[in-house]
Coordinates of C-alpha atoms in Angstrom, one line a residue:
M290 CA 0.0 0.0 0.0
A291 CA 1.1 3.5 -0.8
P292 CA 1.1 6.3 1.9
G293 CA -2.3 8.2 2.0
R294 CA -5.0 9.4 4.1
V295 CA -8.0 7.4 5.4
V296 CA -11.2 9.2 4.1
Y297 CA -13.8 6.7 5.2
A298 CA -13.9 4.1 7.8
H299 CA -17.2 2.8 8.8
W300 CA -19.9 0.1 8.1
L301 CA -21.5 0.3 4.7
S302 CA -24.3 -2.2 3.8
G303 CA -23.2 -5.1 1.7
F304 CA -19.5 -4.2 2.3
G305 CA -19.3 -4.6 6.1
N306 CA -16.6 -2.6 7.9
L307 CA -15.4 -0.8 5.0
L308 CA -11.9 1.3 4.7
I309 CA -11.0 3.9 2.1
I310 CA -7.7 5.5 1.6
D311 CA -6.8 8.5 -0.4
H312 CA -3.3 8.2 -1.7
G313 CA -3.6 11.4 -3.9
K314 CA -3.6 12.1 -7.6
Q315 CA -7.1 10.6 -7.6
Y316 CA -5.9 7.1 -6.6
L317 CA -8.2 5.1 -3.8
S318 CA -7.7 1.9 -2.3
I319 CA -10.8 0.0 -0.7
Y320 CA -10.9 -2.7 1.8
A321 CA -14.1 -4.2 2.8
Y322 CA -15.7 -7.1 4.9
N323 CA -13.0 -6.4 7.7
Q324 CA -13.6 -7.6 11.1
S325 CA -12.3 -4.6 12.6
L326 CA -11.0 -1.4 11.5
M327 CA -7.5 -0.2 13.0
R328 CA -7.5 3.4 11.6
Q329 CA -10.0 6.4 11.8
V330 CA -10.9 9.2 9.0
G331 CA -8.0 11.5 9.1
D332 CA -5.4 9.4 9.9
V333 CA -2.2 9.2 7.7
V334 CA -1.0 5.7 6.7
A335 CA 2.4 4.4 5.4
R336 CA 3.5 1.5 3.7
G337 CA 3.2 -1.5 5.7
D338 CA 0.9 0.0 8.6
E339 CA -1.9 -2.2 9.7
V340 CA -5.3 -0.7 8.5
A341 CA -8.0 -3.4 9.3
R342 CA -8.4 -7.0 10.4
V343 CA -9.8 -9.4 7.7
G344 CA -13.4 -10.7 8.7
A345 CA -16.8 -12.1 7.5
T346 CA -18.8 -9.0 7.8
G347 CA -21.1 -7.5 5.2
G348 CA -23.0 -10.8 4.7
Q349 CA -20.0 -12.8 4.1
V350 CA -20.0 -16.5 5.2
E351 CA -16.5 -16.9 5.2
P352 CA -13.6 -14.6 6.4
G353 CA -11.9 -12.9 3.4
L354 CA -11.0 -9.3 2.0
Y355 CA -12.4 -7.3 -0.8
F356 CA -9.8 -5.2 -2.2
E357 CA -10.1 -2.6 -4.9
L358 CA -8.1 0.1 -6.4
R359 CA -9.7 3.1 -8.2
H360 CA -8.2 6.0 -10.2
Q361 CA -10.5 8.8 -11.3
G362 CA -13.6 7.0 -9.9
A363 CA -12.9 4.0 -12.1
P364 CA -11.6 0.6 -10.9
I365 CA -8.0 -0.6 -12.1
N366 CA -6.3 -3.7 -12.2
P367 CA -4.4 -3.9 -8.8
E368 CA -1.7 -6.4 -10.5
L369 CA 0.0 -3.1 -11.8
W370 CA 0.6 -2.1 -8.2
M371 CA 1.4 -5.4 -6.6
R372 CA 4.9 -6.0 -8.2

């Protein structure tokens, strides 16, 4: 994860405990289905910081993580960032 600032940290129907980080230049990372959120809105995060704990919220039966990257409001392939 690149450095950024938490812009959303709350429950959202269908996604459970949801965390969104703004990385600047219109890039967002989204983490859903979390058991617990370790950060609050306004917190600055750095690479390697723990931001949430994986869970089974938002209607999920088994623990898992929903992860998404967005640029200018559109989803982008996270593989480009995972190298």
